[in-house]
Amino acid sequence: MKNSTKKRFGALMLAGCFGAMGCLAGCGEANSSVTNGGFETGTLKGWEAHGDAFTKDGVSYELYDKYGNYYNQQGDFFFDGEASADPSATGYLLSEPFVLGGNGLVGFLIGAGKNTQHCYVALVDEKNKEELAVRANDEFDEANMANSLHRVILDGSGHIGEKVRIKIVDNDEGSDGYNYINADDFVVGYEGAEETSAALYKANKYIERYSVGVRQDKRHSYHVMPQIGWMNDPNGFSYYNGKIHLFYQHNPYAASWGPMHWGHVTSEDMVKWEYQPVALAPDMPYDDGSGCFSGSAIERDGALWLLYTGVEKSGAQQQCLAYSEDGVNFIKIGANPVISTAEVGAGLSTVDFRDPYVYEKDGTYYCIIGTRKGGNGNLALYKSSTLRSWSYVGTMLNSSDPQGENYYALNGVYECPAFAEIGGQQILICSPQNLEQQGNLFQNLHSVVYMVGTVDYQTGKFSYESMREIDGGFDFYAAQTMKLPDGRTVMTAWMQMWDRTLPTQSDGWTGAMILPRELTVKDGKLYQAPVREIEKYRKDQADLDELSLNGEEKDVASFAGDTSEISFTLHVGTAQRAGVKLFKGMFNETLLYYDAASGTVVLDRSRSGALITGAEQNAATRCVAVQPDQDGNITFRIFLDNTSMEVFINGGEATMTANIYAGAADEGVAFYSEGGSAQVRSARKYTIEVN
Ligand code: FRU
């Protein structure tokens, strides 16, 4: 304590000395910076107010506006036009004169100022007060944190060495909202870049500033999550410049769905991820409604291209293109949208027309779009040679045209399509909304299905024998695939489901992705395995050779943990039910067992911990049909990650994914049988440690 007081005192002394030296050197000469240019004195010192709009009440240190949006000031104080005076008040604020030095650019932060003709900042000539350069809030967007400040530049490079002043102007007499101007942090000789997108700048600043406040106790250690706020679908899962890129539907400002941005992470092994700046934000007329919806990515001519759905204020959904040459900064092309509402195929919806999945085949680009045709779920196929202009090929899939042994949706959109060729077989994936439950299948409100079949590139039609569900658990949606350079096809998905209660929401975040899975096809069926790179992170192996169960429950202390991989073979024996209890504590446990009567593996989270309820009738259990092999064995491989579990059954023939919110101490693992005997064989546990 003593020490830190001393340090602080030392720092103040130093600041005092420099202040004095500055005066010694510069007294009598004009400033080369804007006096009190960041309002950090907490007053209007150095500024001259003319008219009524600029009063000392405007010098504010508030962090949030009345809507809860943060101002993003630099330092403590900024000028808040709304706090200053009545919105209809007018006037201007004039800085002390200074000599324009350096590159002649003045960087500053601007916010509000809806009327860009009347609210602006000018660089004025000291002598005749002529306005030499002017900047308004060109990106004013009422829906998008309109009061928040973002960085712009006043270009005075033609006036270097001249004596000038800053003039902040509010000539807006209106009072219909944002009829004032916010400003802060005037830096003369500013060398940073101009922010090309206020929405992007605000999002990244917000994340940088507030993610430290996110509660950590329910977070995963090897699954992708948002730093703060909301995440849904994976987007643009791709390989570019030696890294795996994964983007995601993201609302940084709240742990609930909102204006959609594209969050971005990169990885070298799909286990350890690095956050990148937000890649896309709603900042264009074609995407500043609900934002930048889902889409995909592809490399072309050395750049990474993102094809996404822009949702404009009218609700129209159109496909748009952005690219990056460094894999970090993305630019939306000038000719967006590249598939506009005018170009939808006959009978297709223009307000449900989204989630383009792009791929290349024999030198042509194709893109699959999720939509409706009449009342039916529909996938539409488009093609292009440049990615910049597209022509409609035809309907790929429509729920009024069931094929083979098929289960089909009646109403919903077929969301988030994906397409992969695996071992010469063509796999079409999509997420039909509101797919009706069929026995054990489609127990969630919305489902993810795949079909193995053939595309007819003349008509667009995809012919297939059967439509199957990809994952039989609770939390799996919007799966997307990509090809790695080594030929593996890898799939990711949102590890959550719409219309559920979300226990992490009050912690400041929600949503995660599954551990990416390698896909293979055997006998017309998809098999899933966790990416093999996860094995690098195994620690502390524990083995259990054979455990006989006879109607009892056996705790295995060496298997305890909540961030681990557990594998075993279950010999189902004569038991009615046999399996494993996970996340087990004094009051909670999660059950995973084989149920002989129904021939299914059941995942039961009714006593897991924090309750998760959804729009579905059955909130408690999910099951998948599983056939023990001829010796009566079923294999399990389970990945726990603090608040999630992913189960791979019989070599990935079936999978079950779920979020589990147990207590911090609920780490026990026990095997059990009921109504007969069973054996657990070759059981092994590793701790998974990623840091
Ligand atoms: C699927 C989805 C997509 C859409 C996105 C919006 O989860 O509804 O169809 O692009 O979410 O966030």
XYZ file of C-alpha atoms and ligand atoms in Angstrom:
703
model
C 0.000 0.000 0.000
C 2.756 2.368 1.071
C 4.677 1.533 -2.047
C 1.856 2.179 -4.438
C 1.154 5.578 -2.856
C 4.794 6.426 -3.383
C 4.706 5.354 -7.010
C 1.640 7.388 -7.739
C 3.142 10.411 -6.056
C 6.284 9.929 -8.136
C 4.278 9.877 -11.329
C 2.447 13.062 -10.402
C 5.719 14.790 -9.638
C 7.068 13.837 -13.042
C 3.959 15.069 -14.806
C 4.287 18.317 -12.902
C 7.899 18.758 -14.033
C 7.063 18.182 -17.676
C 4.199 20.642 -17.393
C 6.546 23.284 -16.122
C 9.182 22.511 -18.768
C 6.510 22.714 -21.492
C 5.673 26.197 -20.334
C 9.309 27.271 -20.152
C 9.906 26.139 -23.702
C 6.628 27.203 -25.230
C 5.297 30.256 -23.389
C 4.396 33.110 -25.642
C 4.269 30.893 -28.755
C 1.192 29.300 -30.250
C 0.423 25.748 -29.222
C 1.198 22.883 -31.512
C -1.611 20.830 -30.012
C -5.235 21.474 -29.124
C -5.424 22.750 -25.558
C -7.635 20.422 -23.541
C -8.321 18.588 -26.812
C -9.690 15.581 -24.933
C -11.653 17.596 -22.324
C -9.561 15.796 -19.713
C -9.548 18.847 -17.407
C -13.218 18.020 -16.869
C -14.020 21.577 -17.980
C -14.213 23.665 -21.144
C -10.817 25.181 -20.381
C -9.213 26.244 -23.654
C -12.519 26.234 -25.542
C -14.625 29.271 -26.336
C -18.396 28.679 -26.460
C -20.565 30.683 -28.867
C -24.354 30.380 -28.833
C -26.244 28.023 -26.482
C -25.390 24.491 -27.573
C -22.043 24.161 -25.814
C -22.068 24.460 -22.029
C -19.832 23.050 -19.324
C -22.532 20.445 -18.565
C -21.504 18.775 -21.795
C -18.110 17.786 -20.428
C -19.028 14.313 -19.317
C -17.403 11.242 -17.841
C -20.460 8.992 -18.253
C -19.643 5.623 -19.789
C -23.088 4.737 -21.104
C -25.889 6.670 -22.744
C -29.512 6.316 -21.676
C -29.933 3.239 -23.884
C -27.051 1.486 -22.178
C -24.758 1.991 -25.187
C -21.286 3.007 -24.246
C -19.765 6.277 -25.411
C -16.242 5.006 -26.055
C -14.467 8.169 -24.959
C -10.713 8.352 -24.804
C -9.521 8.891 -21.233
C -12.156 9.954 -18.713
C -13.959 12.909 -20.249
C -15.493 13.805 -23.614
C -17.953 16.358 -24.901
C -21.543 15.083 -24.792
C -23.872 17.348 -26.766
C -26.966 15.806 -25.256
C -25.850 16.565 -21.691
C -24.792 20.067 -22.715
C -28.034 21.758 -23.664
C -31.492 21.402 -25.088
C -31.302 19.476 -28.403
C -32.647 22.473 -30.328
C -29.893 24.762 -29.008
C -27.322 25.898 -31.562
C -23.830 27.330 -31.454
C -20.195 26.373 -31.783
C -17.142 25.702 -29.690
C -13.802 27.148 -30.709
C -10.449 25.826 -29.518
C -7.429 27.959 -28.755
C -5.316 28.609 -31.835
C -2.518 26.158 -32.610
C 0.044 25.667 -35.340
C -0.862 22.763 -37.556
C 2.204 20.549 -37.483
C 3.264 17.038 -38.474
C 1.312 15.568 -41.385
C -1.429 18.173 -41.031
C -4.047 15.607 -40.054
C -6.203 16.028 -36.977
C -7.678 12.802 -35.693
C -10.650 12.998 -33.356
C -13.639 11.036 -32.118
C -17.133 11.916 -33.275
C -20.604 10.678 -32.321
C -24.309 11.639 -32.718
C -24.839 14.569 -35.134
C -27.618 13.071 -37.229
C -27.850 16.108 -39.450
C -24.453 16.117 -41.105
C -25.077 19.483 -42.787
C -25.606 21.191 -39.457
C -23.486 19.197 -37.031
C -19.833 18.928 -37.953
C -16.263 19.712 -36.951
C -14.133 22.158 -38.917
C -10.539 23.235 -39.033
C -10.680 27.033 -39.284
C -8.149 29.600 -40.274
C -7.133 31.732 -37.281
C -7.187 35.007 -39.182
C -10.474 35.057 -41.047
C -12.128 31.977 -39.465
C -12.627 30.406 -42.885
C -13.472 26.668 -42.700
C -10.478 24.891 -44.235
C -11.614 21.298 -43.753
C -14.849 19.803 -42.470
C -15.877 16.410 -41.061
C -19.338 15.233 -40.013
C -20.508 11.892 -38.672
C -20.925 10.403 -42.150
C -21.660 7.014 -40.671
C -24.415 8.159 -38.378
C -26.673 5.188 -37.814
C -29.574 5.589 -35.470
C -29.893 1.858 -34.848
C -26.271 1.316 -34.074
C -24.967 3.048 -30.956
C -25.544 6.478 -32.424
C -24.066 8.327 -29.446
C -20.854 6.295 -29.410
C -17.689 7.926 -30.611
C -15.506 6.673 -33.438
C -12.308 7.978 -34.966
C -12.297 10.199 -38.043
C -9.717 12.555 -39.549
C -9.829 16.208 -40.521
C -7.439 16.613 -43.404
C -5.567 19.896 -43.113
C -2.489 18.675 -44.958
C -2.692 21.674 -47.306
C -2.266 24.025 -44.344
C 0.745 22.706 -42.474
C 2.484 25.424 -40.469
C -0.595 27.665 -40.430
C -2.284 28.956 -37.307
C -5.690 27.308 -37.031
C -8.424 26.368 -34.593
C -10.901 23.533 -34.186
C -14.548 24.529 -34.448
C -17.232 22.118 -33.246
C -20.535 23.144 -34.784
C -24.140 22.400 -33.838
C -26.519 24.370 -36.038
C -29.269 21.779 -35.803
C -32.434 23.334 -34.406
C -34.364 20.097 -34.483
C -35.325 17.931 -31.524
C -36.254 14.659 -33.214
C -33.188 12.806 -31.873
C -29.406 13.198 -32.105
C -29.600 16.941 -32.965
C -26.287 17.585 -31.240
C -22.694 16.494 -31.585
C -20.338 14.438 -29.401
C -16.579 14.857 -29.744
C -13.327 13.916 -28.045
C -9.577 13.427 -28.305
C -8.326 15.909 -30.904
C -4.824 14.789 -31.908
C -2.773 17.041 -34.185
C -0.457 15.218 -36.574
C -2.526 12.057 -36.188
C -0.742 9.105 -37.738
C -3.223 6.278 -37.310
C -5.652 5.191 -40.001
C -9.108 6.564 -40.428
C -11.731 4.113 -39.270
C -13.408 2.898 -42.410
C -16.360 1.569 -40.455
C -17.717 3.163 -37.322
C -19.715 0.020 -36.570
C -16.606 -2.146 -36.793
C -14.545 0.257 -34.713
C -17.201 0.438 -32.026
C -17.573 -3.327 -31.894
C -13.840 -3.928 -31.518
C -13.451 -1.174 -28.943
C -16.370 -2.510 -26.982
C -14.932 -6.023 -26.920
C -11.490 -4.751 -25.928
C -12.943 -2.700 -23.136
C -15.630 -4.904 -21.658
C -14.666 -8.528 -22.167
C -12.624 -8.423 -18.962
C -15.935 -8.201 -17.102
C -17.270 -11.491 -18.460
C -17.705 -14.117 -15.751
C -15.383 -17.006 -16.409
C -16.641 -19.914 -14.363
C -18.823 -21.533 -17.032
C -16.428 -20.960 -19.920
C -14.895 -23.747 -21.945
C -11.197 -24.324 -22.389
C -11.013 -25.828 -25.873
C -14.208 -24.723 -27.569
C -14.605 -21.460 -29.448
C -16.763 -18.923 -27.578
C -17.323 -15.187 -28.032
C -15.086 -12.975 -25.898
C -18.249 -11.218 -24.791
C -21.854 -11.171 -25.931
C -23.659 -13.541 -28.200
C -22.546 -16.172 -30.715
C -24.604 -18.302 -33.067
C -23.802 -19.994 -36.383
C -20.266 -20.727 -37.553
C -19.490 -18.800 -40.752
C -16.685 -18.790 -43.295
C -14.988 -21.924 -41.931
C -11.940 -22.048 -44.182
C -8.211 -22.478 -44.621
C -6.236 -19.423 -45.737
C -2.597 -18.367 -45.500
C -1.570 -21.349 -43.392
C -4.330 -20.926 -40.811
C -7.790 -22.189 -40.131
C -10.292 -19.340 -40.060
C -13.597 -19.508 -38.314
C -16.067 -16.648 -38.261
C -19.295 -16.560 -36.323
C -22.585 -14.752 -35.961
C -21.861 -12.328 -33.200
C -23.572 -9.590 -31.226
C -20.822 -8.180 -29.017
C -23.131 -5.802 -27.170
C -25.410 -8.266 -25.394
C -25.560 -11.955 -24.542
C -28.652 -12.198 -26.701
C -29.181 -12.120 -30.452
C -28.909 -8.616 -31.954
C -27.371 -6.787 -34.910
C -25.214 -9.427 -36.509
C -21.473 -8.978 -36.851
C -18.963 -11.598 -37.953
C -16.637 -12.483 -35.080
C -13.384 -14.113 -36.146
C -10.922 -16.616 -34.680
C -7.951 -18.367 -36.230
C -6.095 -21.519 -35.323
C -3.331 -23.778 -36.445
C -4.871 -26.921 -35.044
C -8.610 -26.254 -34.474
C -8.159 -26.719 -30.728
C -6.288 -23.609 -29.667
C -7.865 -20.467 -31.116
C -6.805 -16.865 -31.271
C -9.297 -14.013 -31.352
C -9.060 -11.638 -34.300
C -10.812 -8.307 -34.723
C -14.460 -8.460 -35.721
C -14.445 -8.992 -39.494
C -17.822 -7.617 -40.584
C -20.225 -5.180 -38.946
C -23.550 -3.808 -40.149
C -22.461 -0.551 -41.782
C -23.877 -0.502 -45.296
C -27.399 0.232 -46.524
C -27.662 -3.383 -47.666
C -26.731 -4.842 -44.245
C -27.618 -2.238 -41.633
C -30.982 -3.812 -40.817
C -30.481 -6.996 -38.820
C -26.875 -7.097 -39.985
C -24.462 -9.499 -41.607
C -26.100 -12.902 -41.510
C -24.457 -16.264 -42.050
C -22.305 -17.216 -44.986
C -19.111 -18.912 -46.036
C -15.587 -18.272 -47.302
C -13.376 -19.275 -50.191
C -9.867 -18.401 -51.315
C -9.469 -16.854 -54.750
C -6.444 -15.093 -56.305
C -4.623 -15.014 -52.994
C -7.483 -13.309 -51.129
C -10.033 -14.721 -48.707
C -13.576 -13.961 -49.883
C -16.582 -13.929 -47.601
C -20.023 -14.427 -49.091
C -22.673 -13.435 -46.554
C -26.282 -12.360 -46.326
C -26.856 -8.649 -45.853
C -30.172 -7.915 -44.177
C -31.319 -4.397 -44.927
C -33.807 -2.348 -42.922
C -36.722 -3.444 -45.119
C -35.936 -7.045 -44.098
C -34.764 -7.988 -47.598
C -31.988 -10.584 -47.549
C -29.350 -10.315 -50.265
C -25.975 -11.943 -50.786
C -22.902 -9.749 -50.369
C -19.181 -10.124 -50.833
C -16.164 -8.966 -48.809
C -12.510 -9.854 -49.153
C -9.238 -9.692 -47.301
C -5.654 -9.886 -48.427
C -4.225 -10.298 -44.940
C -6.843 -12.581 -43.400
C -7.640 -9.959 -40.738
C -9.100 -6.832 -42.354
C -12.076 -7.277 -44.646
C -13.417 -4.905 -47.268
C -16.959 -5.074 -48.599
C -16.913 -4.708 -52.373
C -18.491 -1.642 -53.971
C -20.880 -3.634 -56.147
C -22.811 -5.308 -53.323
C -25.216 -7.025 -53.219
C -23.935 -9.658 -55.615
C -27.224 -11.565 -55.537
C -29.913 -8.967 -54.993
C -33.624 -9.452 -54.404
C -34.071 -8.748 -58.120
C -32.110 -11.883 -58.905
C -33.924 -14.478 -56.808
C -35.124 -17.487 -58.741
C -38.816 -17.685 -59.655
C -41.042 -18.206 -56.609
C -38.233 -17.885 -54.042
C -38.693 -15.750 -50.935
C -36.807 -12.443 -50.753
C -37.057 -12.127 -46.968
C -35.937 -15.703 -46.295
C -33.046 -15.944 -48.689
C -29.842 -16.475 -46.787
C -26.720 -18.299 -45.639
C -24.851 -18.760 -48.959
C -22.453 -21.690 -48.941
C -19.828 -21.228 -51.631
C -17.645 -23.923 -53.177
C -15.698 -24.460 -56.334
C -16.172 -27.338 -58.760
C -14.244 -27.746 -62.022
C -13.387 -24.059 -62.231
C -16.917 -22.803 -61.522
C -18.120 -21.362 -58.225
C -21.405 -22.586 -56.853
C -23.385 -21.268 -53.992
C -26.266 -22.850 -52.153
C -28.803 -20.542 -50.514
C -31.349 -21.455 -47.844
C -34.806 -20.139 -48.662
C -38.496 -20.878 -49.082
C -40.448 -21.603 -52.200
C -44.172 -21.311 -51.651
C -44.678 -22.674 -48.170
C -41.785 -25.092 -48.494
C -38.248 -25.254 -47.251
C -35.960 -24.886 -50.237
C -32.314 -24.805 -51.222
C -31.432 -22.772 -54.318
C -28.273 -23.278 -56.384
C -26.449 -20.381 -58.079
C -23.256 -20.328 -60.130
C -20.539 -17.824 -61.002
C -17.155 -17.633 -62.619
C -15.964 -14.610 -60.610
C -17.857 -14.636 -57.275
C -19.036 -11.117 -58.240
C -22.052 -11.974 -60.354
C -24.211 -15.029 -60.087
C -26.837 -16.816 -62.134
C -29.611 -18.992 -60.802
C -29.283 -22.676 -61.664
C -32.401 -24.054 -59.979
C -33.883 -25.747 -56.962
C -31.528 -28.140 -55.261
C -33.904 -29.402 -52.645
C -37.515 -28.706 -51.795
C -39.577 -30.148 -48.991
C -42.507 -30.788 -51.351
C -40.328 -33.247 -53.247
C -39.350 -35.960 -50.764
C -37.084 -38.635 -52.069
C -36.191 -42.151 -51.036
C -36.487 -42.978 -47.371
C -37.016 -39.328 -46.493
C -38.129 -37.153 -43.622
C -39.082 -33.687 -44.614
C -39.932 -30.264 -43.292
C -43.167 -28.538 -44.157
C -42.715 -24.948 -43.187
C -39.330 -23.752 -42.115
C -36.433 -22.391 -44.062
C -33.644 -24.806 -44.828
C -31.013 -22.732 -43.044
C -27.247 -22.866 -43.272
C -26.516 -25.242 -46.140
C -23.087 -26.829 -46.585
C -21.689 -29.156 -49.196
C -18.733 -31.539 -49.177
C -17.233 -34.219 -51.364
C -15.837 -36.951 -49.175
C -14.173 -39.984 -50.731
C -15.977 -39.317 -54.009
C -19.380 -39.023 -52.336
C -21.399 -35.816 -52.374
C -22.819 -34.720 -49.030
C -25.424 -31.992 -48.692
C -26.015 -30.586 -45.208
C -28.638 -28.117 -44.012
C -30.536 -27.039 -40.905
C -34.282 -27.221 -41.506
C -36.314 -25.140 -39.067
C -39.165 -26.795 -37.179
C -38.597 -30.247 -38.564
C -41.298 -32.449 -37.096
C -40.134 -35.117 -34.671
C -40.098 -38.629 -36.140
C -39.602 -41.160 -33.338
C -36.047 -40.738 -32.065
C -35.208 -38.273 -34.770
C -35.476 -34.483 -34.776
C -36.267 -34.090 -31.086
C -34.897 -30.552 -31.032
C -36.967 -27.651 -32.264
C -34.699 -27.293 -35.292
C -32.517 -29.998 -36.788
C -29.403 -30.577 -38.814
C -29.572 -33.184 -41.553
C -27.345 -34.605 -44.257
C -28.004 -36.408 -47.487
C -25.604 -38.460 -49.564
C -26.441 -38.077 -53.241
C -25.663 -36.354 -56.527
C -25.999 -32.801 -57.811
C -27.247 -32.324 -61.341
C -25.355 -29.156 -62.278
C -27.692 -28.531 -65.248
C -30.887 -28.326 -63.216
C -29.422 -27.862 -59.741
C -31.383 -30.802 -58.352
C -29.803 -32.911 -55.626
C -30.950 -36.562 -55.723
C -30.488 -38.675 -52.640
C -31.650 -41.833 -50.970
C -32.105 -40.765 -47.387
C -32.032 -37.730 -45.147
C -30.419 -38.375 -41.763
C -29.893 -36.355 -38.613
C -26.255 -35.461 -37.899
C -26.251 -35.252 -34.106
C -28.695 -36.765 -31.649
C -27.967 -34.496 -28.668
C -29.495 -31.248 -27.477
C -27.166 -28.539 -28.718
C -26.117 -28.708 -32.325
C -27.125 -26.404 -35.169
C -25.992 -24.717 -38.373
C -23.174 -27.169 -39.179
C -20.588 -26.014 -41.725
C -17.778 -27.944 -43.405
C -14.447 -27.204 -45.034
C -11.548 -29.057 -46.630
C -8.089 -28.988 -45.089
C -4.987 -29.042 -47.336
C -4.337 -32.644 -46.202
C -7.687 -33.689 -47.674
C -9.659 -34.066 -44.476
C -13.201 -32.693 -44.442
C -13.862 -30.994 -41.127
C -17.196 -29.884 -39.715
C -18.038 -27.347 -37.044
C -21.440 -26.322 -35.675
C -23.072 -24.035 -33.156
C -23.129 -25.919 -29.854
C -26.515 -24.571 -28.904
C -30.116 -24.444 -30.069
C -32.592 -21.621 -30.617
C -35.329 -20.954 -28.097
C -33.604 -22.300 -25.000
C -32.870 -20.810 -21.614
C -29.191 -19.941 -21.455
C -27.525 -20.056 -18.038
C -24.451 -18.085 -19.160
C -26.484 -15.113 -20.347
C -26.219 -13.396 -16.975
C -22.435 -13.960 -17.116
C -22.126 -11.714 -20.172
C -21.684 -14.311 -22.896
C -23.481 -17.087 -24.641
C -22.794 -19.628 -27.371
C -19.922 -21.856 -28.401
C -18.844 -24.079 -31.272
C -18.377 -27.839 -31.160
C -14.875 -29.263 -31.223
C -14.392 -29.567 -35.003
C -15.026 -33.074 -36.334
C -13.421 -35.026 -39.137
C -16.001 -36.526 -41.466
C -15.831 -39.786 -43.366
C -18.488 -41.718 -45.266
C -18.954 -45.471 -44.929
C -21.782 -47.416 -46.554
C -23.663 -44.221 -47.300
C -23.421 -43.025 -43.698
C -21.531 -40.148 -42.177
C -19.009 -40.907 -39.423
C -17.681 -38.171 -37.151
C -14.478 -38.066 -35.117
C -13.047 -35.198 -33.082
C -10.128 -33.615 -34.944
C -7.069 -35.713 -34.189
C -5.150 -32.595 -33.090
C -7.008 -32.743 -29.756
C -4.797 -35.710 -28.862
C -1.795 -33.376 -28.504
C -3.443 -31.899 -25.448
C -3.929 -35.138 -23.528
C -2.413 -35.299 -20.030
C -2.556 -37.593 -17.021
C -3.714 -40.855 -18.542
C -5.760 -43.106 -16.240
C -6.747 -46.665 -17.214
C -9.329 -49.116 -16.033
C -9.112 -52.605 -17.487
C -12.456 -54.122 -16.676
C -15.284 -53.172 -14.388
C -18.168 -55.537 -13.754
C -21.465 -54.019 -12.881
C -24.325 -55.868 -11.344
C -27.086 -53.448 -10.663
C -24.852 -51.040 -8.759
C -22.970 -47.814 -9.342
C -19.161 -47.659 -9.110
C -17.326 -44.378 -8.748
C -13.977 -44.214 -10.510
C -11.948 -41.624 -8.646
C -9.107 -41.609 -11.179
C -11.593 -40.601 -13.917
C -12.953 -37.588 -12.057
C -12.719 -34.281 -13.904
C -14.723 -31.932 -16.064
C -12.221 -31.127 -18.810
C -11.357 -34.532 -20.118
C -11.627 -37.286 -22.659
C -13.125 -40.579 -21.497
C -13.344 -43.652 -23.713
C -14.599 -47.141 -22.993
C -16.351 -50.155 -24.428
C -19.659 -51.048 -22.853
C -20.559 -54.706 -22.954
C -24.313 -54.335 -22.603
C -24.810 -57.802 -21.038
C -28.209 -58.455 -19.496
C -28.716 -54.970 -18.031
C -31.864 -53.040 -18.814
C -29.764 -49.912 -18.593
C -26.017 -49.485 -18.327
C -23.707 -46.562 -18.788
C -21.857 -43.725 -17.142
C -22.684 -40.821 -14.844
C -20.759 -37.633 -15.537
C -20.455 -34.225 -13.870
C -21.472 -36.068 -10.728
C -21.618 -34.323 -7.379
C -23.667 -34.282 -4.239
C -26.860 -33.223 -6.020
C -26.180 -33.328 -9.743
C -25.393 -35.971 -12.303
C -25.702 -36.372 -16.047
C -26.579 -39.816 -17.363
C -25.407 -41.455 -20.561
C -26.651 -45.009 -20.919
C -27.747 -47.763 -23.237
C -31.410 -48.612 -22.867
C -31.968 -52.195 -23.963
C -35.737 -51.954 -24.345
C -35.586 -49.158 -26.901
C -32.184 -50.038 -28.408
C -31.027 -46.467 -27.890
C -28.282 -44.562 -26.125
C -29.905 -41.957 -23.905
C -28.458 -38.669 -22.672
C -30.352 -37.413 -19.648
C -29.658 -33.933 -18.324
C -32.734 -33.613 -16.106
C -30.533 -33.575 -12.985
C -27.444 -32.020 -14.511
C -27.471 -28.704 -12.657
C -28.790 -25.342 -13.844
C -31.982 -26.186 -15.686
C -32.133 -25.675 -19.396
C -35.586 -25.533 -20.877
C -36.576 -25.034 -24.458
C -39.520 -24.708 -26.745
C -39.552 -28.503 -27.153
C -41.806 -30.645 -24.992
C -38.991 -32.842 -23.782
C -36.310 -30.765 -22.126
C -34.683 -33.657 -20.302
C -33.529 -36.452 -22.581
C -32.327 -37.185 -26.087
C -31.711 -40.607 -27.568
C -30.151 -42.151 -30.643
C -30.694 -45.647 -32.039
C -27.532 -47.703 -31.491
C -26.870 -51.290 -32.389
C -24.372 -53.143 -30.156
C -21.946 -55.181 -32.297
C -22.199 -58.961 -32.592
C -20.386 -59.370 -29.270
C -22.817 -57.018 -27.521
C -20.399 -54.076 -27.340
C -20.871 -50.356 -27.843
C -17.903 -47.980 -27.844
C -17.996 -44.498 -26.355
C -15.638 -41.566 -26.623
C -16.671 -38.550 -24.557
C -15.238 -35.034 -24.389
C -16.071 -32.885 -21.387
C -15.209 -29.198 -21.340
C -16.449 -27.648 -18.107
C -19.980 -26.967 -19.323
C -20.255 -29.135 -22.416
C -20.072 -32.740 -23.484
C -19.710 -34.381 -26.870
C -20.226 -38.096 -27.241
C -18.989 -40.230 -30.149
C -20.664 -43.624 -30.220
C -19.442 -46.677 -32.146
C -16.604 -44.897 -33.891
C -18.657 -41.784 -34.612
C -21.632 -43.532 -36.242
C -23.766 -41.516 -33.827
C -22.936 -38.407 -31.812
C -24.643 -36.507 -29.016
C -23.745 -32.959 -28.033
C -24.980 -31.048 -25.008
C -24.354 -28.121 -22.709
C -24.301 -29.115 -19.050
C -24.256 -26.565 -16.250
C -23.263 -28.552 -13.192
C -21.780 -27.143 -9.985
C -18.071 -26.354 -9.805
C -17.380 -29.423 -7.657
C -19.425 -31.812 -9.804
C -16.575 -33.699 -11.378
C -17.302 -37.290 -10.400
C -17.484 -40.143 -12.885
C -19.267 -43.431 -12.098
C -20.268 -46.437 -14.189
C -23.518 -48.217 -13.412
C -26.040 -50.802 -14.499
C -29.690 -51.339 -13.672
C -31.789 -54.474 -14.032
C -28.952 -56.866 -14.902
C -25.235 -57.033 -15.428
C -22.876 -55.218 -17.809
C -19.133 -54.696 -18.147
C -17.045 -51.666 -18.851
C -13.889 -52.586 -20.750
C -10.689 -50.795 -21.824
C -11.703 -47.554 -20.163
C -9.266 -44.657 -20.367
C -9.311 -41.088 -19.271
C -7.123 -38.110 -20.150
C -7.277 -34.622 -18.857
C -7.409 -32.204 -21.780
C -5.239 -29.220 -21.071
C -5.170 -26.318 -23.484
C -3.625 -23.064 -22.412
C -29.459 -19.829 -38.274
C -29.751 -18.388 -38.640
C -29.358 -18.154 -40.077
C -29.093 -16.692 -40.106
C -28.490 -16.448 -38.759
C -28.757 -15.117 -38.190
O -29.146 -20.054 -36.975
O -31.114 -18.132 -38.435
O -30.299 -18.608 -41.012
O -28.235 -16.326 -41.129
O -28.997 -17.455 -37.912
O -28.007 -14.888 -37.056
